Coordinates of C-alpha atoms and ligand atoms in Angstrom, one line a residue:
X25 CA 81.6 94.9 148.4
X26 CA 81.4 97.2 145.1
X27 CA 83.6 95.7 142.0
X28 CA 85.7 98.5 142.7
X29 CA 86.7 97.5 146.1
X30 CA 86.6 93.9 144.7
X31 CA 89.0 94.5 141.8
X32 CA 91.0 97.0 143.5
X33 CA 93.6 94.6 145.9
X34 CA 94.8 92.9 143.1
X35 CA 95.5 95.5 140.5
X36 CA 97.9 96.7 143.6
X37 CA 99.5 93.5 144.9
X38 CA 100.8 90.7 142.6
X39 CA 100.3 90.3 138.8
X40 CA 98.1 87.2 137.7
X41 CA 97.8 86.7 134.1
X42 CA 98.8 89.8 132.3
X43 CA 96.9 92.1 130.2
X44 CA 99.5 93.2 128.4
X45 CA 102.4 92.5 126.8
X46 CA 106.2 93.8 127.1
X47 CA 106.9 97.1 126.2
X48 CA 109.8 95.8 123.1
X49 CA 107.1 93.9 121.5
X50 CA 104.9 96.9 120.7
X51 CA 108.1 98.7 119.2
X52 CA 109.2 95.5 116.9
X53 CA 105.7 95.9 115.0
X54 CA 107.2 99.4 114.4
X55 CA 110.1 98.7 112.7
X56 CA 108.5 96.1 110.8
X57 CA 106.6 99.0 109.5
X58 CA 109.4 100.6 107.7
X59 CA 111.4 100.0 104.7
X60 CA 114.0 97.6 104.7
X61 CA 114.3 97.3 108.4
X62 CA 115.7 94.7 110.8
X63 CA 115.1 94.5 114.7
X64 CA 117.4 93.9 117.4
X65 CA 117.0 92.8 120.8
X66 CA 119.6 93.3 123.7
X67 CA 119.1 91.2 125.7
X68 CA 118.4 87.3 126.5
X69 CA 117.6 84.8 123.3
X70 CA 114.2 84.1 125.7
X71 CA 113.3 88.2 125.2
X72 CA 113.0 87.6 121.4
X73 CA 112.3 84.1 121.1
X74 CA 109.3 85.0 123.6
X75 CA 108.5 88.3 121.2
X76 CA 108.8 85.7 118.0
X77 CA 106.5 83.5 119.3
X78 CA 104.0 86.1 119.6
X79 CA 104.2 88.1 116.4
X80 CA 104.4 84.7 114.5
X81 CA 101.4 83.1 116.3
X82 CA 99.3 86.3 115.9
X83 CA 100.6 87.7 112.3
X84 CA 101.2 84.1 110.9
X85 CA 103.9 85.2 109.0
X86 CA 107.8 84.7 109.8
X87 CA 108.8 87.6 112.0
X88 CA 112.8 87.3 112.2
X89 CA 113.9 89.4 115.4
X90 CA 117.5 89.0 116.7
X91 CA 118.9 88.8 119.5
X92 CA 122.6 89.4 121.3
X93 CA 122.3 86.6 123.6
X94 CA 122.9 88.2 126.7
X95 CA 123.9 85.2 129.3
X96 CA 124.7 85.4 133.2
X97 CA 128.3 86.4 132.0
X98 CA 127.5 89.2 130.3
X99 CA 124.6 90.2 133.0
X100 CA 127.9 90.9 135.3
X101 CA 130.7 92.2 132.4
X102 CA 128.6 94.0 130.4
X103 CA 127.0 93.1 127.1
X104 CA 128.9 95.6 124.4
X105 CA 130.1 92.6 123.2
X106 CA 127.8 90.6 122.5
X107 CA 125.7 93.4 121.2
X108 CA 128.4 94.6 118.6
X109 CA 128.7 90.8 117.3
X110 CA 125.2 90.8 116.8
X111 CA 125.0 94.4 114.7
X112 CA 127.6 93.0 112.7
X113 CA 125.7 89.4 112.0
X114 CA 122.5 91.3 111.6
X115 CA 124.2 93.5 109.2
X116 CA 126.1 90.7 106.8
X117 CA 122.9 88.6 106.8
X118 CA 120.5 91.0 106.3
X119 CA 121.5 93.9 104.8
X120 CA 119.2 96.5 105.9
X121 CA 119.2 100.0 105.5
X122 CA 117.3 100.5 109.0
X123 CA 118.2 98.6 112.5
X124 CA 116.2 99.2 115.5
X125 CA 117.8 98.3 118.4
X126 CA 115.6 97.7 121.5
X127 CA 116.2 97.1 125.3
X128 CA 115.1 94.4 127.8
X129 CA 114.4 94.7 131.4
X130 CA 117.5 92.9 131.5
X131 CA 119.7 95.1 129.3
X132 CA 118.3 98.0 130.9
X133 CA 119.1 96.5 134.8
X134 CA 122.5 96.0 133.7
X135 CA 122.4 99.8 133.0
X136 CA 123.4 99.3 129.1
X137 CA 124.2 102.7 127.5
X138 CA 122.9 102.1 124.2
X139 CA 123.6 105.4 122.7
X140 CA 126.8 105.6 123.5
X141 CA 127.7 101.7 122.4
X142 CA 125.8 102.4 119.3
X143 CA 127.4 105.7 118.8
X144 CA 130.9 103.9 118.9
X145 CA 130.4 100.8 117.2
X146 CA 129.1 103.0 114.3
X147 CA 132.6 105.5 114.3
X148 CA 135.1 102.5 115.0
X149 CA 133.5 100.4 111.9
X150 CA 132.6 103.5 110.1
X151 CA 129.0 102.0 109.0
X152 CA 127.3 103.4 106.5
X153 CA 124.5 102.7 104.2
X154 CA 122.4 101.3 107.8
X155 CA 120.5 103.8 109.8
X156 CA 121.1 102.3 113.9
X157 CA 118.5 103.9 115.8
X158 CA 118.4 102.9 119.7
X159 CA 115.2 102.6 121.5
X160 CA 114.6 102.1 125.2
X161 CA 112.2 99.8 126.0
X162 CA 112.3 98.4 129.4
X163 CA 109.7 96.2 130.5
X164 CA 109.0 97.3 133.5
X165 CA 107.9 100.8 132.8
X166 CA 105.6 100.2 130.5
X167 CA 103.6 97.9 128.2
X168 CA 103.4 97.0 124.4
X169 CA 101.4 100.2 124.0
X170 CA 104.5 102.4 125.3
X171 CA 106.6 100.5 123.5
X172 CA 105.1 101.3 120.2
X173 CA 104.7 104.7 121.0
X174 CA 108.5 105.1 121.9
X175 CA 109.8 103.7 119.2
X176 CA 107.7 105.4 116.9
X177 CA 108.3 108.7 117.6
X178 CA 112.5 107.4 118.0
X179 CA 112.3 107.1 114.4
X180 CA 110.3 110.1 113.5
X181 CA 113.2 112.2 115.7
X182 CA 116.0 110.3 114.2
X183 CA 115.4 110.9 110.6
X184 CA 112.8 113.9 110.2
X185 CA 114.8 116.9 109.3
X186 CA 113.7 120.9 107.8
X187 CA 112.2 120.5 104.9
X188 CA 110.2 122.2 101.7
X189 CA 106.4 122.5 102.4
X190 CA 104.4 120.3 100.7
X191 CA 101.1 118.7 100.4
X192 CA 101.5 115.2 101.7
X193 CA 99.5 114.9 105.3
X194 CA 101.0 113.0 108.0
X195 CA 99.0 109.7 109.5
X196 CA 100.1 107.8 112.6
X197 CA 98.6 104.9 113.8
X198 CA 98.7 103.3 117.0
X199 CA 99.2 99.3 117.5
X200 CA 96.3 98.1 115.1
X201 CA 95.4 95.3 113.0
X202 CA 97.5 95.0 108.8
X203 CA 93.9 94.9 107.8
X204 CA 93.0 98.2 109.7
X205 CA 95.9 100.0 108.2
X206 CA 95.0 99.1 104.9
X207 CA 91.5 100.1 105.8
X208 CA 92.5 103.4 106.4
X209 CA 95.0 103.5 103.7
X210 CA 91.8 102.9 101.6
X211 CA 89.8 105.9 102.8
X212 CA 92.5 108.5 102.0
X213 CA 92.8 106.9 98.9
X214 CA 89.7 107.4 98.4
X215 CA 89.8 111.1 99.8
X216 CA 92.3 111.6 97.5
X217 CA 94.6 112.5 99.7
X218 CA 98.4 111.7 99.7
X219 CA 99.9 110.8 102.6
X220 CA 103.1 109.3 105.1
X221 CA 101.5 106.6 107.1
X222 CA 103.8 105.7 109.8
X223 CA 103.8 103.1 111.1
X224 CA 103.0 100.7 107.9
X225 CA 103.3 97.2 108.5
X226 CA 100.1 96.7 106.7
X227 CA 102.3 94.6 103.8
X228 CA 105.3 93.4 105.9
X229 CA 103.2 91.4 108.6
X230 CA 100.2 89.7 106.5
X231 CA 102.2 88.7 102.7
X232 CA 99.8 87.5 99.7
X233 CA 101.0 84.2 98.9
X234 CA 103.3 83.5 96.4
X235 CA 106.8 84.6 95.0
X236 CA 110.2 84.1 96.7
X237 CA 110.9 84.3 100.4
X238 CA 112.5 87.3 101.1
X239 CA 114.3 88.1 104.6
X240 CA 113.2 91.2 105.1
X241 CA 109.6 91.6 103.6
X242 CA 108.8 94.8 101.1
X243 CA 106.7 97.3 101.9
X244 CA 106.9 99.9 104.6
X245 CA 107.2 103.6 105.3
X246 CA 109.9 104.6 103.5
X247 CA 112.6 106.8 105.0
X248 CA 112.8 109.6 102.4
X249 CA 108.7 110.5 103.3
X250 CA 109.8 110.0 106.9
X251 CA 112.5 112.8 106.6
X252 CA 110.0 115.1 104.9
X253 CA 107.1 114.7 107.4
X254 CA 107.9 118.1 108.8
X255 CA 106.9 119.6 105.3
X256 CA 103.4 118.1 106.2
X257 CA 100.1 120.2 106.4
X258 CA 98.9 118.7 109.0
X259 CA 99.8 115.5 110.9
X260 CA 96.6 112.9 111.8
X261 CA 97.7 110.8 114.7
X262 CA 95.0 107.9 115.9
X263 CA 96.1 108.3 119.9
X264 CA 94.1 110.1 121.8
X265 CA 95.5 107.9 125.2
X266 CA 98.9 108.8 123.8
X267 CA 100.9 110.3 126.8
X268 CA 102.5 113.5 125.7
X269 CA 105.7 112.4 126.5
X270 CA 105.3 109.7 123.8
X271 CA 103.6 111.9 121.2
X272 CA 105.0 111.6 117.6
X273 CA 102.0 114.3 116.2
X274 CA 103.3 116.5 119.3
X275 CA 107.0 116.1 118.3
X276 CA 106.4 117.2 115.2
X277 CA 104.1 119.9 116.1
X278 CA 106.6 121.3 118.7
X279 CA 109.8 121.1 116.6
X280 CA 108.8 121.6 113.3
X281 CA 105.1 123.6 113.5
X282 CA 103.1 121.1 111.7
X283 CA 99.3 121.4 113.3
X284 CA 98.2 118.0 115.1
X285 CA 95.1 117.0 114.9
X286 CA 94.7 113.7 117.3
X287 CA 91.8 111.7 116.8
X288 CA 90.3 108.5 118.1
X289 CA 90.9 105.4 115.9
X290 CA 87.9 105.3 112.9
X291 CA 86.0 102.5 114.8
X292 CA 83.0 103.3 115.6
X293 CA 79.9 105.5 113.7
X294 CA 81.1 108.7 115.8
X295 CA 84.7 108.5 115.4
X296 CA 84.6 107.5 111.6
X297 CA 82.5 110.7 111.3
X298 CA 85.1 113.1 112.9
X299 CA 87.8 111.2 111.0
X300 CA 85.9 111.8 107.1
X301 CA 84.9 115.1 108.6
X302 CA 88.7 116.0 109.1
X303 CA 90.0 114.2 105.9
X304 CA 87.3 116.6 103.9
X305 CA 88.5 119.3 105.7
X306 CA 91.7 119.0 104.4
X307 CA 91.4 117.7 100.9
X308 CA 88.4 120.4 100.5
X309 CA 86.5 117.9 98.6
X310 CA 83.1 116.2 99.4
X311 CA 83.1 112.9 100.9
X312 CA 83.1 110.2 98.5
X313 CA 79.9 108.1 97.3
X314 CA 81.4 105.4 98.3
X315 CA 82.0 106.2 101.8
X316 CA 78.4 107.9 102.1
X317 CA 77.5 104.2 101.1
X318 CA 79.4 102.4 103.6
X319 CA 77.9 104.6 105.9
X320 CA 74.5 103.8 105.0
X321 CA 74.9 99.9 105.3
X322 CA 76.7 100.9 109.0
X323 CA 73.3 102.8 110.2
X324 CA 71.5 100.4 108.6
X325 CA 73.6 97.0 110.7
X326 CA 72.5 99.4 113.6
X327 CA 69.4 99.5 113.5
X328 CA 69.2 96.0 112.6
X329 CA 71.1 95.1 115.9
X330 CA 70.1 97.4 118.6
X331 CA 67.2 95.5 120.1
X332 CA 69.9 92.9 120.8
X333 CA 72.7 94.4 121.6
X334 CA 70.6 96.4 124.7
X335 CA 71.1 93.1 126.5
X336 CA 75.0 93.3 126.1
X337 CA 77.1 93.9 129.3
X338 CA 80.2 94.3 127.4
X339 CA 83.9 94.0 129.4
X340 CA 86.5 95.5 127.2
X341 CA 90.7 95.3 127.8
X342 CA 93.4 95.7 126.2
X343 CA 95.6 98.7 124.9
X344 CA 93.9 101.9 125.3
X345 CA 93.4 103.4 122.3
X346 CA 91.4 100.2 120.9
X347 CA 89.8 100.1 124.5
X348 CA 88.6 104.0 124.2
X349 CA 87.2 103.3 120.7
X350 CA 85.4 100.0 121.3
X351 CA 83.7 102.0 124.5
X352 CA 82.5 104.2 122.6
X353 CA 81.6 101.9 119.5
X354 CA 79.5 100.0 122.3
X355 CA 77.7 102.9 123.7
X356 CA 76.6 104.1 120.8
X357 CA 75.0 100.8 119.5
X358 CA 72.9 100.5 123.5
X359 CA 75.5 98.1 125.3
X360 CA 76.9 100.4 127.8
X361 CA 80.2 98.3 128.8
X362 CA 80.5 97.8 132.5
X363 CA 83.8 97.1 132.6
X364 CA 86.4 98.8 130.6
X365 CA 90.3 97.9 131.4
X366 CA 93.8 98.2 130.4
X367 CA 97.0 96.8 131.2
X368 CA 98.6 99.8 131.0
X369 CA 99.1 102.6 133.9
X370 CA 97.8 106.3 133.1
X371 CA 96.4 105.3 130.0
X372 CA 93.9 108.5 130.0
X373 CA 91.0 106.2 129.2
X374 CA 88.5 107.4 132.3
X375 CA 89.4 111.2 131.3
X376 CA 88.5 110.5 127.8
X377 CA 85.7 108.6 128.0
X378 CA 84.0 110.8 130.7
X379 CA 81.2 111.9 128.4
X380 CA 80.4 108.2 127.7
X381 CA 80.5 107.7 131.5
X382 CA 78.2 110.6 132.4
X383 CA 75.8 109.7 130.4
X384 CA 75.2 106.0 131.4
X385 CA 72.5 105.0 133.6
X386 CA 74.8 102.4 135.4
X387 CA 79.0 103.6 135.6
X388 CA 81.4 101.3 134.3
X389 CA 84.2 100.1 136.4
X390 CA 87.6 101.4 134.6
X391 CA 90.6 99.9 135.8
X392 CA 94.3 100.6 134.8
X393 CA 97.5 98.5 135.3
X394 CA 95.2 95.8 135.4
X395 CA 95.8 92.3 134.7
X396 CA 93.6 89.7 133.7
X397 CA 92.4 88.2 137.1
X398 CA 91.3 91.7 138.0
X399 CA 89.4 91.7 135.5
X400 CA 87.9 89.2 136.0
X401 CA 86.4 89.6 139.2
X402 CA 85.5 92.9 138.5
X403 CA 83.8 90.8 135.3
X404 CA 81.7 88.8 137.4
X405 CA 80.4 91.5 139.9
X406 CA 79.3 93.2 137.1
X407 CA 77.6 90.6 135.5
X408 CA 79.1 91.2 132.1
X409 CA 77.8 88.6 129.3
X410 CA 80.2 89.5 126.6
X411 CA 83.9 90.3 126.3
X412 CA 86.1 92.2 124.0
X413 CA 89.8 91.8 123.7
X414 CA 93.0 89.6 122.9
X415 CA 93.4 86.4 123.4
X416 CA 94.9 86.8 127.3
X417 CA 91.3 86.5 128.2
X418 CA 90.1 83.5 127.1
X419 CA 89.8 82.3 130.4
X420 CA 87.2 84.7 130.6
X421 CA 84.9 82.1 128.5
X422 CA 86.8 78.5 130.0
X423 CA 86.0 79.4 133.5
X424 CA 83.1 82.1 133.3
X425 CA 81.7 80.9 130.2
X426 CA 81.7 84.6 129.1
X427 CA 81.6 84.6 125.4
X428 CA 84.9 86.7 124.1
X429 CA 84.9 88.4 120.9
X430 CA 88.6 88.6 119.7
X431 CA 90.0 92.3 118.9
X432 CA 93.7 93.7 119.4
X433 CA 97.3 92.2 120.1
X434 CA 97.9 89.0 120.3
X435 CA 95.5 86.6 119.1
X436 CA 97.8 83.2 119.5
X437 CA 94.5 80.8 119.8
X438 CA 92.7 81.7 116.7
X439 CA 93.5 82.1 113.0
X440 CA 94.1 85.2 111.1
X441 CA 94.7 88.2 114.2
X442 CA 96.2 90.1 111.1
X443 CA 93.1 90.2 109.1
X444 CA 90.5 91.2 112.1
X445 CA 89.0 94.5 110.4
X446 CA 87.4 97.0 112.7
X447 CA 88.7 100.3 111.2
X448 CA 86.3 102.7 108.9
X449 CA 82.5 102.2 108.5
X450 CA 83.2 98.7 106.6
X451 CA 85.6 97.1 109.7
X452 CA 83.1 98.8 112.6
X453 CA 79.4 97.0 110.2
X454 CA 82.0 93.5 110.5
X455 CA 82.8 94.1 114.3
X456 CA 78.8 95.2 115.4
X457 CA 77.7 91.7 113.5
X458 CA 80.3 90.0 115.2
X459 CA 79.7 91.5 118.7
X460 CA 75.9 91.2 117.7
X461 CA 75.7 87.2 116.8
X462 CA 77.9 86.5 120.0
X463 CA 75.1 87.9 121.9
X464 CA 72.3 85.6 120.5
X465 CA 74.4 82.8 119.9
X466 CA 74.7 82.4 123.8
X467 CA 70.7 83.4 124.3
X468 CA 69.9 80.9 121.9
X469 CA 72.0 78.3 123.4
X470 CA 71.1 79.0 127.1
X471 CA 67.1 80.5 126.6
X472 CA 65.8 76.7 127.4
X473 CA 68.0 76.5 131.0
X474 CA 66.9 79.8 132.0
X475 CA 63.4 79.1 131.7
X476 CA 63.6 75.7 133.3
X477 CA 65.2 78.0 135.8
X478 CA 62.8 80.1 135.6
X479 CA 60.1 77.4 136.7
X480 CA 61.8 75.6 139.5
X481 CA 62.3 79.2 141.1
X482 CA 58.8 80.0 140.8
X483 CA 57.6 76.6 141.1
X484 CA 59.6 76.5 144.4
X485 CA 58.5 79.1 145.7
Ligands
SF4_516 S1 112.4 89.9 130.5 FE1 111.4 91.9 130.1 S2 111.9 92.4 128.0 FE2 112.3 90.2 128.3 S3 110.5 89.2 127.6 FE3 110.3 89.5 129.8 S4 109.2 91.4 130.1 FE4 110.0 91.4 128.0

């Protein structure tokens, strides 16, 4: 039996351990990435209290979501209700001038129509001063990645209007780590360039230390750049996996003209090439010193690391933008992955990474809608010695004893899933040395057994 065949049965029967996470989550990391805004959740206090749980374990911050308690009642009468109780409490308490308001798969069972409530409640109470922007998000059509697409480019259609021209690019990033966005904050910084970055929760999910607890954390995309992002020269959106349907850089290409150019996420030598190349291209000015150095210490960790990493049999999961740029981060660097997975359906990865495919001397098995026992299996017929993902597959080391090196959303059983770095020449040199020293950390503690094995084999023989 091929791993195909082998993985194949369960990705269609039954999910065991998932790969992802629900499709709400991905969109509360959005909102947290705007000014002044509060989430909330129609739908069960387990939805959000499950979603809390998550952000808090991963981001170690508090991440405050709210909920309008939908119980068995309200699953049968409807839950307008309870959800216009909750706008109001969210409102008095904590006075935002942005509320996202998400789905459930129960909210969107009950056939909720969240428009319209929100449409109402907003006339009857004449609200102003708090923008109410609906998203649907339910669960079971799609995963955290849809989720943050969705809601993304909800807020990009609900507040970008016609505008002047002017010279501030757009920049939207997919589901990535605070540290990443400030990583690429950096860079354009350093381009010179100014810029919207939407979704920015680079501040609002990992806060220095110090001054007074505030309930809704500063720092965000602000809603005056949003408005003008179709005055943008160009818009740079990190999601090449992004379904069209999802698109924010489309939406704003289609509606208001402004040119997308969609690019892989900077990890990796190749795609942090063709991001600086397109960041020069637009500011017209020669890459910085600084990043020419960064560069030089990256080629330099590769050449450092590629006797090693040959031995690598990498399995990577997770969401598929980070999937498609750790593939290729791999490939370049000699450890062709042999299994490359996501837990979300049509997420374009085998299209995109068919020129990393075709070049490999043994095919990886790509698998999509795949949960973690698939994985798994497909794992250990590959004979992958190294993983790469989120914390759902630890039991990929407890039961395999396949070393895991932690990347992506969540990370609930290790410190500081906020800080990970992988972005830009810097965050790829930390990854490589990372993925590098996992490698000989499990030769050096497993070289003696093998040759004892080694012996008894040929001893016996
Ligand atoms: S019921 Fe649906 S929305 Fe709620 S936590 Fe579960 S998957 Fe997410």
């Amino acid at each position: 039996m091929t791993c195909l065949q082998a993985a194949a049965p369960r990705v269609r029967q039954v999910s065991e351990n998932q790969c992802h996470m629900c499709m709400p989550i991905g969109a509360v990391a959005v909102f947290k990435g705007i000014e002044n805004a509060m989430v909330l959740v129609h739908g069960s206090q387990g939805c959000s209290t499950y979603m809390r749980l998550a952000n808090v374990e991963h981001y170690n911050e508090p991440v405050d979501i709210a909920s309008s308690s939908l119980n068995e009642k309200q699953a049968i009468y409807g839950g307008e209700a309870n959800l216009r109780k909750a706008m109001d409490n969210v409102i008095r308490v904590y006075q935002p001038t942005v509320l996202g308001i998400l789905t459930t798969c129960l909210s969107e069972t009950m056939g909720e129509d969240l428009e319209r409530i929100v449409t109402a409640y907003v006339q009857e109470k004449n609200v102003s001063g708090v923008d109410i922007i609906p998203v649907n998000t339910p669960s079971y059509s799609g995963t955290q990645s849809e989720g943050f697409w969705a809601a993304t480019r909800g807020i990009i259609a609900y507040y970008v209007r016609p505008t002047l021209p002017h010279r501030r690019i757009n920049v939207i990033v997919p589901h990535i780590s605070p540290a990443d966005i400030r990583e690429i904050k950096r860079i354009l910084d350093g381009a010179g360039l100014s810029y919207t970055l939407v979704p920015d929760y680079s501040m609002t999910l990992d806060r220095p230390y110090g001054g007074r607890y505030q309930k809704i954390p500063p720092g965000g995309a602000t809603v005056k750049e949003i408005v003008e992002m179709s005055g943008a020269p160009v818009t740079i959106q990190f999601g090449t996996t992004c379904p069209d349907t999802l698109s924010p850089g489309l939406y704003l290409e289609k509606e208001f003209g402004v040119p997308l150019v969609n690019l892989p996420l900077p990890i990796g030598l190749k795609n942090m090439d063709l991001f600086v190349e397109t960041i020069t291209k637009i500011s017209g000015q020669p890459i910085p010193d600084a990043l020419m150095l960064e560069r030089g210490w990256l080629l330099d960790g590769m050449a450092d690391s590629h006797k090693f990493n040959a031995e690598g049999r990498p399995v990577i999961y997770g969401e598929p933008e980070l999937v498609y740029a750790f593939a290729t981060l791999c490939a370049e660097n000699g450890a062709t992955p042999v299994v490359i997975a996501s837990g979300t359906k049509n997420s374009l990865i085998a299209e995109r990474l068919n020129q990393v495919i075709e070049s490999a001397d043994e095919k990886p098995v790509i698998l999509e809608g795949a949960d973690i026992a698939a994985i798994e299996e497909s794992a250990l017929c590959a004979g992958s010695n190294i993983a790469i993902g989120h914390s759902g597959g630890k039991s990929l080391t407890e039961r395999h004893g396949i070393p895991l090196v932690r990347i992506g959303f969540p990370i609930h059983d290790r410190i500081g899933g906020q800080r990970i770095l992988s972005a830009g020449y810097r965050g790829t040199l930390a990854f490589l040395d990372r993925f590098t020293n996992t490698l000989l950390e499990t030769k050096y503690a497993t070289y003696r057994q093998k040759i004892k094995e080694e012996l008894c084999t040929t001893r016996g023989s």
